[in-house]
């Protein structure tokens, strides 16, 4: 494979924002009288904001009108934004920065493919924006993962064929989206959870372009 593009998911791959999503959803759950646990939070990884709210309401056996749901999602997001505004580059997950720098030095294009509408804010906060040739986030796509739109759009904006792109993802829905986009899907995390991926790494610590190339040859 002639590698030309690496597409990164954001939450759970570049930074661990799941903990802030959890705090904000928990705060909303407390307000609604819904008990929301860290285990419940696992179900929200890679899931859109509105679908996440539906899952929270399902857990509590509650229903709301669409107008009420818009308000609840906005309240959750305001709290989430408070948390991410405190982030800095120390929150970049281990190994990510050297790997991204290595890709850049090798002339490989780099894209962000995230469902989050807060992706740009987070990249600014952790000072990574300048590494990305394109940022495709929840404001640019209409169909959530596992739909391949976010990855297909990233590659097409950079004129790269899907067969020359690799996606790094921590969520099942993201792996499915990458496979549906006909790209090489590398899972970041638990190999049992990410069994559908072409390859799984635990994290980027100890990972490198050489290792990626061996995987691609493999
Ligand atoms: C990512 C996260 C999800 C989050 C979604 C939307 O996929 O893994 O937990 O719900 O982005 O994020 P947003 O910042 O737009 O609410
Ligand atoms: Mg993710």
Coordinates of N, CA and C and ligand atoms in Angstrom, one line a residue:
X1 N 0.8 -1.2 0.0 CA 0.0 0.0 0.0 C 0.9 1.3 0.0
X2 N 0.5 2.2 -0.9 CA 1.2 3.5 -0.9 C 0.5 4.4 0.0
X3 N 1.0 4.5 1.3 CA 0.4 5.3 2.3 C 0.5 6.8 2.0
X4 N -0.7 7.5 1.9 CA -0.6 8.9 1.6 C -1.3 9.8 2.7
X5 N -2.2 9.1 3.4 CA -3.0 9.9 4.4 C -3.3 9.0 5.6
X6 N -3.1 9.7 6.8 CA -3.6 9.1 8.1 C -4.7 10.0 8.6
X7 N -5.8 9.3 9.0 CA -6.9 10.0 9.5 C -7.1 9.6 11.0
X8 N -7.1 10.6 11.9 CA -7.3 10.3 13.3 C -8.6 10.7 13.8
X9 N -9.2 9.8 14.6 CA -10.4 10.2 15.4 C -9.8 11.1 16.5
X10 N -10.6 11.8 17.2 CA -10.1 12.7 18.2 C -10.3 12.1 19.6
X11 N -11.6 12.0 20.1 CA -11.9 11.6 21.4 C -11.4 10.1 21.6
X12 N -10.5 9.9 22.5 CA -10.1 8.5 22.8 C -8.9 8.1 22.0
X13 N -8.5 8.9 21.0 CA -7.3 8.5 20.2 C -6.2 9.6 20.4
X14 N -6.6 10.9 20.3 CA -5.6 11.9 20.5 C -5.6 12.4 21.9
X15 N -6.8 12.5 22.5 CA -7.0 13.0 23.8 C -8.1 12.1 24.5
X16 N -8.0 12.1 25.8 CA -9.0 11.3 26.5 C -10.1 12.3 27.0
X17 N -11.0 12.7 26.1 CA -12.1 13.6 26.5 C -13.3 12.8 27.1
X18 N -13.3 11.5 27.0 CA -14.4 10.7 27.5 C -14.7 11.1 29.0
X19 N -13.6 11.4 29.7 CA -13.8 11.7 31.2 C -14.6 13.0 31.3
X20 N -14.4 14.0 30.4 CA -15.2 15.2 30.5 C -16.6 15.0 30.0
X21 N -16.7 14.2 28.9 CA -18.1 13.9 28.5 C -18.9 13.3 29.6
X22 N -18.2 12.3 30.3 CA -18.8 11.7 31.5 C -19.2 12.7 32.5
X23 N -18.4 13.6 32.9 CA -18.7 14.5 34.0 C -19.9 15.4 33.6
X24 N -19.9 15.8 32.3 CA -21.0 16.6 31.9 C -22.4 15.8 31.8
X25 N -22.3 14.6 31.2 CA -23.5 13.8 31.2 C -24.0 13.4 32.6
X26 N -23.1 13.2 33.5 CA -23.4 12.8 34.9 C -24.1 14.0 35.5
X27 N -23.6 15.2 35.3 CA -24.2 16.4 35.8 C -25.7 16.6 35.3
X28 N -25.9 16.3 34.0 CA -27.2 16.4 33.5 C -28.1 15.3 34.1
X29 N -27.5 14.1 34.2 CA -28.2 12.9 34.8 C -28.7 13.3 36.2
X30 N -27.8 13.9 37.0 CA -28.1 14.3 38.4 C -29.3 15.3 38.4
X31 N -29.3 16.2 37.4 CA -30.4 17.2 37.3 C -31.7 16.5 37.0
X32 N -31.6 15.4 36.2 CA -32.9 14.8 35.8 C -33.2 13.6 36.7
X33 N -32.4 13.4 37.7 CA -32.7 12.2 38.6 C -32.4 10.9 37.9
X34 N -31.4 10.9 37.0 CA -31.0 9.6 36.4 C -29.6 9.3 36.8
X35 N -29.5 8.0 37.3 CA -28.1 7.6 37.7 C -27.3 7.2 36.5
X36 N -26.2 7.8 36.3 CA -25.4 7.6 35.1 C -24.0 7.2 35.6
X37 N -23.6 6.0 35.2 CA -22.3 5.4 35.7 C -21.2 5.5 34.6
X38 N -19.9 5.3 35.1 CA -18.8 5.3 34.1 C -19.0 4.1 33.1
X39 N -19.6 3.1 33.5 CA -19.9 2.0 32.6 C -20.9 2.4 31.6
X40 N -21.9 3.1 32.0 CA -22.9 3.7 31.0 C -22.2 4.5 30.0
X41 N -21.2 5.3 30.5 CA -20.5 6.2 29.6 C -19.7 5.5 28.5
X42 N -19.3 4.3 28.7 CA -18.7 3.5 27.6 C -19.6 3.4 26.4
X43 N -20.9 3.4 26.6 CA -21.8 3.2 25.5 C -21.9 4.5 24.6
X44 N -21.3 5.6 25.1 CA -21.4 6.9 24.4 C -20.2 7.2 23.5
X45 N -19.2 6.3 23.6 CA -18.0 6.6 22.8 C -18.3 6.5 21.3
X46 N -17.9 7.6 20.6 CA -18.1 7.7 19.2 C -19.6 7.9 18.8
X47 N -20.4 8.1 19.8 CA -21.8 8.3 19.5 C -22.2 9.8 19.5
X48 N -23.0 10.3 18.6 CA -23.3 11.7 18.5 C -23.9 12.3 19.8
X49 N -23.9 13.6 19.9 CA -24.5 14.2 21.1 C -25.9 13.9 21.4
X50 N -26.7 14.0 20.3 CA -28.2 13.7 20.4 C -28.5 12.3 20.8
X51 N -27.7 11.4 20.1 CA -27.9 9.9 20.4 C -27.5 9.6 21.8
X52 N -26.4 10.3 22.3 CA -26.0 10.1 23.6 C -27.1 10.5 24.6
X53 N -27.7 11.6 24.3 CA -28.8 12.1 25.2 C -29.9 11.1 25.2
X54 N -30.3 10.5 24.0 CA -31.3 9.5 24.0 C -31.0 8.3 24.8
X55 N -29.7 7.9 24.8 CA -29.2 6.8 25.7 C -29.4 7.1 27.1
X56 N -29.0 8.3 27.5 CA -29.2 8.8 28.9 C -30.6 8.7 29.4
X57 N -31.5 9.2 28.5 CA -32.9 9.2 28.8 C -33.5 7.8 28.9
X58 N -33.0 6.9 28.0 CA -33.4 5.5 28.0 C -33.0 4.8 29.3
X59 N -31.8 5.2 29.8 CA -31.3 4.6 31.1 C -32.2 5.0 32.2
X60 N -32.7 6.2 32.2 CA -33.6 6.7 33.2 C -35.1 6.4 32.9
X61 N -35.4 5.8 31.8 CA -36.8 5.5 31.5 C -37.6 6.8 31.3
X62 N -36.9 7.8 30.8 CA -37.6 9.1 30.6 C -37.8 9.5 29.1
X63 N -38.8 10.3 28.9 CA -39.0 10.8 27.5 C -39.1 12.3 27.5
X64 N -38.7 12.9 26.5 CA -38.7 14.4 26.4 C -39.1 14.8 24.9
X65 N -39.7 16.0 24.8 CA -40.0 16.5 23.4 C -38.6 16.9 22.8
X66 N -38.7 17.1 21.4 CA -37.5 17.5 20.7 C -37.0 18.8 21.2
X67 N -37.9 19.8 21.5 CA -37.4 21.1 22.0 C -36.7 20.9 23.4
X68 N -37.3 20.1 24.2 CA -36.6 19.9 25.5 C -35.3 19.2 25.3
X69 N -35.2 18.3 24.4 CA -33.9 17.6 24.1 C -32.9 18.5 23.7
X70 N -33.3 19.5 22.8 CA -32.3 20.5 22.3 C -31.7 21.3 23.5
X71 N -32.6 21.6 24.5 CA -32.2 22.4 25.7 C -31.3 21.6 26.6
X72 N -31.6 20.3 26.7 CA -30.8 19.4 27.6 C -29.4 19.2 27.0
X73 N -29.4 19.0 25.7 CA -28.1 18.8 25.0 C -27.2 20.0 25.1
X74 N -27.9 21.2 25.0 CA -27.2 22.5 25.0 C -26.6 22.7 26.5
X75 N -27.3 22.3 27.5 CA -26.9 22.4 28.9 C -25.6 21.5 29.1
X76 N -25.8 20.2 28.6 CA -24.6 19.3 28.7 C -23.4 19.9 28.0
X77 N -23.6 20.4 26.8 CA -22.5 20.9 26.0 C -21.8 22.1 26.7
X78 N -22.6 23.0 27.3 CA -22.1 24.2 28.0 C -21.1 23.7 29.1
X79 N -21.5 22.7 29.8 CA -20.7 22.1 30.9 C -19.4 21.5 30.3
X80 N -19.6 20.7 29.2 CA -18.5 20.1 28.6 C -17.5 21.1 28.1
X81 N -18.0 22.2 27.5 CA -17.1 23.2 27.0 C -16.3 23.9 28.2
X82 N -16.9 24.0 29.3 CA -16.2 24.5 30.5 C -15.0 23.6 30.8
X83 N -15.2 22.3 30.8 CA -14.1 21.4 31.1 C -13.0 21.5 30.0
X84 N -13.4 21.4 28.7 CA -12.4 21.4 27.7 C -11.6 22.7 27.6
X85 N -12.2 23.8 28.0 CA -11.5 25.1 28.0 C -10.3 25.1 28.9
X86 N -10.3 24.1 29.9 CA -9.2 24.0 30.8 C -8.1 23.1 30.3
X87 N -8.3 22.5 29.1 CA -7.3 21.5 28.6 C -6.0 22.2 28.1
X88 N -4.9 21.5 28.1 CA -3.7 22.0 27.5 C -2.9 20.9 26.9
X89 N -1.7 21.1 26.4 CA -1.0 20.1 25.6 C -0.6 18.9 26.5
X90 N -0.6 19.0 27.8 CA -0.3 17.9 28.6 C -1.3 16.8 28.5
X91 N -2.4 17.1 27.9 CA -3.5 16.0 27.8 C -3.4 15.3 26.5
X92 N -2.4 15.6 25.6 CA -2.3 14.7 24.4 C -1.8 13.4 24.9
X93 N -2.4 12.3 24.4 CA -2.1 11.0 24.8 C -0.7 10.6 24.5
X94 N 0.0 9.8 25.3 CA 1.4 9.4 25.1 C 1.6 8.9 23.7
X95 N 2.7 9.4 23.1 CA 3.1 8.9 21.8 C 2.5 9.5 20.6
X96 N 1.4 10.3 20.8 CA 0.7 10.9 19.7 C 1.5 11.9 19.0
X97 N 2.1 12.8 19.8 CA 2.8 13.9 19.2 C 4.1 13.5 18.3
X98 N 4.9 12.6 18.9 CA 6.0 12.1 18.0 C 5.6 11.4 16.8
X99 N 4.5 10.6 16.9 CA 4.0 9.9 15.7 C 3.5 10.9 14.6
X100 N 2.7 11.9 15.0 CA 2.2 12.9 14.1 C 3.4 13.7 13.5
X101 N 4.4 14.0 14.3 CA 5.5 14.7 13.8 C 6.3 13.9 12.7
X102 N 6.3 12.6 13.0 CA 7.0 11.7 12.1 C 6.3 11.6 10.7
X103 N 5.0 11.5 10.8 CA 4.1 11.4 9.6 C 4.4 12.7 8.8
X104 N 4.4 13.8 9.5 CA 4.5 15.1 8.8 C 5.9 15.2 8.1
X105 N 6.9 14.7 8.8 CA 8.3 14.8 8.2 C 8.4 13.9 7.0
X106 N 7.6 12.8 7.0 CA 7.6 11.8 5.9 C 6.7 12.3 4.7
X107 N 6.1 13.4 4.9 CA 5.2 14.0 3.8 C 3.9 13.3 3.7
X108 N 3.5 12.6 4.7 CA 2.2 11.9 4.7 C 1.1 12.9 5.2
X109 N 0.0 13.0 4.5 CA -1.0 13.9 4.9 C -1.7 13.4 6.2
X110 N -2.2 14.4 6.9 CA -2.9 14.1 8.2 C -4.2 14.8 8.3
X111 N -5.3 14.0 8.6 CA -6.6 14.5 8.7 C -7.2 14.2 10.1
X112 N -8.2 15.0 10.5 CA -9.0 14.7 11.7 C -10.3 14.3 11.2
X113 N -10.9 13.2 11.7 CA -12.2 12.7 11.3 C -13.0 12.5 12.6
X114 N -13.7 13.5 13.1 CA -14.3 13.4 14.4 C -15.8 13.7 14.3
X115 N -16.6 13.1 15.1 CA -18.0 13.4 15.2 C -18.3 14.7 16.1
X116 N -17.2 15.1 16.8 CA -17.4 16.2 17.8 C -17.5 17.6 17.1
X117 N -18.5 18.3 17.6 CA -18.6 19.7 17.1 C -17.6 20.6 17.9
X118 N -17.0 20.0 18.9 CA -16.0 20.8 19.6 C -14.6 20.5 19.2
X119 N -14.4 19.7 18.1 CA -13.1 19.2 17.8 C -12.0 20.4 17.6
X120 N -12.5 21.4 16.9 CA -11.5 22.5 16.7 C -11.0 23.2 17.9
X121 N -12.0 23.4 18.9 CA -11.6 24.0 20.2 C -10.6 23.1 20.9
X122 N -10.8 21.8 20.9 CA -9.9 20.9 21.6 C -8.5 20.9 20.9
X123 N -8.5 20.8 19.6 CA -7.2 20.9 18.9 C -6.4 22.2 19.2
X124 N -7.2 23.3 19.3 CA -6.5 24.6 19.6 C -6.0 24.5 21.1
X125 N -6.8 24.0 22.0 CA -6.4 23.9 23.4 C -5.1 23.1 23.6
X126 N -5.0 22.0 22.9 CA -3.8 21.1 23.1 C -2.7 21.5 22.1
X127 N -2.9 22.5 21.3 CA -1.9 23.1 20.4 C -1.5 22.0 19.3
X128 N -2.5 21.4 18.7 CA -2.2 20.5 17.6 C -2.7 20.9 16.2
X129 N -3.5 22.0 16.2 CA -4.2 22.3 15.0 C -3.3 22.4 13.8
X130 N -2.1 22.9 13.9 CA -1.2 23.1 12.8 C -0.7 21.8 12.1
X131 N -0.8 20.7 12.8 CA -0.4 19.4 12.2 C -1.4 18.9 11.2
X132 N -2.6 19.4 11.2 CA -3.6 18.8 10.4 C -3.8 19.5 9.0
X133 N -3.8 18.7 7.9 CA -4.1 19.2 6.6 C -5.5 19.5 6.4
X134 N -6.4 18.7 7.1 CA -7.8 19.0 7.0 C -8.5 18.5 8.3
X135 N -9.5 19.3 8.8 CA -10.2 18.9 10.0 C -11.7 18.7 9.6
X136 N -12.1 17.5 9.6 CA -13.5 17.2 9.3 C -14.2 16.8 10.7
X137 N -15.1 17.7 11.1 CA -15.7 17.5 12.4 C -17.3 17.4 12.3
X138 N -17.9 17.3 13.5 CA -19.4 17.2 13.5 C -20.1 18.4 12.9
X139 N -19.4 19.5 12.6 CA -20.1 20.6 12.0 C -20.2 20.4 10.5
X140 N -19.3 19.5 9.9 CA -19.2 19.4 8.5 C -19.9 18.2 7.9
X141 N -20.2 17.2 8.8 CA -20.9 16.0 8.3 C -22.3 15.9 8.8
X142 N -23.1 15.2 8.0 CA -24.5 15.1 8.4 C -24.8 13.7 8.9
X143 N -24.0 12.8 8.5 CA -24.3 11.4 8.9 C -23.3 10.9 9.9
X144 N -23.7 10.4 11.1 CA -22.8 10.0 12.1 C -22.2 8.7 11.8
X145 N -21.0 8.4 12.4 CA -20.4 7.1 12.3 C -21.4 6.1 12.9
X146 N -21.6 4.9 12.4 CA -20.8 4.2 11.4 C -20.9 4.5 10.0
X147 N -21.7 5.6 9.7 CA -21.7 6.0 8.3 C -20.2 6.5 7.9
X148 N -19.7 6.2 6.7 CA -18.4 6.5 6.4 C -18.1 8.0 6.0
X149 N -19.2 8.8 6.0 CA -19.1 10.1 5.4 C -17.9 10.9 5.9
X150 N -17.6 10.9 7.3 CA -16.6 11.7 7.8 C -15.2 11.3 7.3
X151 N -14.9 10.1 7.0 CA -13.6 9.6 6.5 C -13.6 9.8 5.0
X152 N -14.7 9.5 4.3 CA -14.7 9.7 2.8 C -14.5 11.2 2.5
X153 N -15.1 12.1 3.3 CA -14.9 13.5 3.0 C -13.5 14.0 3.3
X154 N -12.9 13.5 4.4 CA -11.5 13.8 4.7 C -10.6 13.5 3.5
X155 N -10.7 12.3 3.0 CA -9.8 11.8 1.9 C -10.1 12.6 0.6
X156 N -11.4 12.8 0.3 CA -11.7 13.5 -0.9 C -11.2 15.0 -0.9
X157 N -11.3 15.6 0.3 CA -10.8 17.0 0.4 C -9.3 17.1 0.1
X158 N -8.6 16.0 0.4 CA -7.2 16.0 0.1 C -6.8 15.2 -1.1
X159 N -7.8 14.9 -1.9 CA -7.5 14.1 -3.2 C -6.7 12.8 -3.0
X160 N -7.1 12.1 -2.0 CA -6.4 10.8 -1.7 C -7.5 9.7 -1.9
X161 N -7.1 8.6 -2.5 CA -8.0 7.5 -2.7 C -8.1 6.7 -1.4
X162 N -9.3 6.2 -1.1 CA -9.5 5.5 0.2 C -8.4 4.4 0.4
X163 N -8.0 3.7 -0.7 CA -7.1 2.6 -0.5 C -5.7 3.1 0.0
X164 N -5.5 4.4 -0.1 CA -4.2 5.0 0.4 C -4.3 5.6 1.7
X165 N -5.4 5.4 2.4 CA -5.6 6.0 3.7 C -5.7 5.0 4.8
X166 N -5.2 5.4 6.0 CA -5.3 4.6 7.2 C -6.1 5.4 8.3
X167 N -7.0 4.8 9.0 CA -7.8 5.4 10.0 C -7.5 4.9 11.4
X168 N -7.2 5.7 12.4 CA -7.0 5.3 13.7 C -8.3 5.7 14.5
X169 N -8.9 4.7 15.2 CA -10.2 4.9 15.9 C -10.2 4.1 17.2
X170 N -10.9 4.6 18.2 CA -11.1 3.8 19.4 C -12.5 3.3 19.6
X171 N -13.4 3.6 18.7 CA -14.8 3.2 18.9 C -15.3 2.2 17.8
X172 N -16.1 1.3 18.2 CA -16.6 0.3 17.2 C -17.3 1.0 16.0
X173 N -18.1 2.0 16.3 CA -18.8 2.7 15.2 C -17.8 3.3 14.2
X174 N -16.6 3.8 14.8 CA -15.6 4.4 13.9 C -14.9 3.4 13.1
X175 N -14.6 2.2 13.6 CA -14.0 1.1 12.9 C -14.9 0.7 11.7
X176 N -16.2 0.6 12.0 CA -17.1 0.2 11.0 C -17.2 1.3 9.9
X177 N -17.1 2.5 10.3 CA -17.1 3.7 9.3 C -15.9 3.6 8.4
X178 N -14.7 3.3 9.0 CA -13.5 3.2 8.2 C -13.6 2.1 7.2
X179 N -14.1 0.9 7.7 CA -14.2 -0.2 6.8 C -15.2 0.1 5.7
X180 N -16.3 0.7 6.0 CA -17.3 1.1 5.0 C -16.7 2.1 4.0
X181 N -15.7 2.9 4.5 CA -15.1 3.9 3.6 C -14.0 3.2 2.7
X182 N -13.8 1.9 2.9 CA -12.8 1.1 2.2 C -11.4 1.5 2.5
X183 N -11.2 1.9 3.8 CA -9.8 2.3 4.3 C -9.3 1.2 5.2
X184 N -8.0 1.3 5.5 CA -7.4 0.4 6.5 C -7.8 0.9 7.9
X185 N -8.4 0.1 8.7 CA -8.9 0.5 10.0 C -8.0 0.0 11.1
X186 N -7.3 0.9 11.9 CA -6.5 0.5 13.0 C -7.2 0.9 14.3
X187 N -7.5 -0.1 15.1 CA -8.2 0.2 16.4 C -7.1 0.6 17.4
X188 N -7.5 1.6 18.3 CA -6.7 2.0 19.4 C -7.4 1.6 20.7
X189 N -6.9 0.6 21.4 CA -7.6 0.2 22.6 C -7.7 -1.3 22.7
X190 N -8.8 -1.8 23.2 CA -9.0 -3.2 23.5 C -9.3 -4.0 22.3
X191 N -8.5 -5.0 22.0 CA -8.6 -5.8 20.8 C -10.0 -6.6 20.7
X192 N -10.5 -6.9 21.9 CA -11.8 -7.6 21.9 C -12.9 -6.7 21.5
X193 N -12.9 -5.5 22.0 CA -13.9 -4.5 21.6 C -13.8 -4.1 20.1
X194 N -12.5 -4.1 19.7 CA -12.3 -3.5 18.3 C -11.9 -4.7 17.3
X195 N -12.5 -5.8 17.6 CA -12.2 -7.1 16.8 C -12.4 -6.9 15.3
X196 N -13.3 -5.9 14.9 CA -13.5 -5.8 13.5 C -12.4 -5.0 12.7
X197 N -11.5 -4.4 13.5 CA -10.4 -3.6 12.9 C -9.4 -4.5 12.1
X198 N -8.7 -4.0 11.2 CA -7.7 -4.8 10.5 C -6.5 -5.1 11.4
X199 N -6.3 -4.1 12.3 CA -5.2 -4.3 13.3 C -5.5 -3.4 14.5
X200 N -5.0 -3.8 15.7 CA -5.3 -3.1 16.9 C -4.0 -2.8 17.7
X201 N -3.9 -1.5 18.1 CA -2.7 -1.2 19.0 C -3.3 -0.7 20.3
X202 N -2.6 -1.0 21.4 CA -3.1 -0.5 22.7 C -3.2 1.0 22.8
X203 N -2.1 1.7 22.3 CA -2.0 3.1 22.3 C -0.9 3.5 21.5
X204 N -0.5 4.8 21.4 CA 0.6 5.2 20.5 C 1.9 5.2 21.1
X205 N 2.0 5.0 22.5 CA 3.3 4.9 23.1 C 4.0 3.7 22.5
X206 N 5.2 3.8 22.0 CA 5.9 2.7 21.4 C 5.4 2.4 20.0
X207 N 4.6 3.3 19.4 CA 4.3 3.1 18.0 C 5.0 4.1 17.1
X208 N 5.2 3.7 15.8 CA 6.0 4.6 15.0 C 5.6 4.4 13.5
X209 N 6.1 5.2 12.6 CA 5.8 5.0 11.2 C 6.3 3.7 10.7
X210 N 7.5 3.3 11.2 CA 8.1 2.0 10.8 C 7.1 0.9 11.2
X211 N 6.6 1.0 12.4 CA 5.7 -0.1 12.8 C 4.4 -0.1 12.0
X212 N 3.9 1.1 11.6 CA 2.7 1.2 10.8 C 3.0 0.6 9.4
X213 N 4.2 0.9 8.9 CA 4.6 0.3 7.6 C 4.7 -1.2 7.6
X214 N 5.2 -1.8 8.8 CA 5.2 -3.3 8.9 C 3.8 -3.8 8.9
X215 N 2.9 -3.1 9.6 CA 1.5 -3.6 9.6 C 0.9 -3.5 8.2
X216 N 1.2 -2.5 7.5 CA 0.6 -2.4 6.1 C 1.2 -3.4 5.2
X217 N 2.4 -3.8 5.4 CA 3.0 -4.9 4.6 C 2.4 -6.2 4.9
X218 N 2.2 -6.4 6.3 CA 1.8 -7.6 6.9 C 0.8 -8.5 6.2
Ligands
LIG1 C1 -17.1 11.9 19.8 C2 -17.2 11.3 21.2 C3 -18.6 11.2 21.7 C4 -19.4 12.5 21.5 C5 -19.3 13.0 20.1 C6 -20.0 14.3 19.8 O1 -17.6 10.9 18.9 O2 -16.6 10.0 21.3 O3 -18.7 10.8 23.0 O4 -20.7 12.4 21.9 O5 -17.9 13.0 19.7 O6 -19.2 15.3 20.5 P1 -19.7 16.8 20.8 O7 -18.5 17.5 21.3 O8 -20.1 17.4 19.5 O9 -20.8 16.8 21.7
LIG2 MG1 -13.3 8.2 19.6

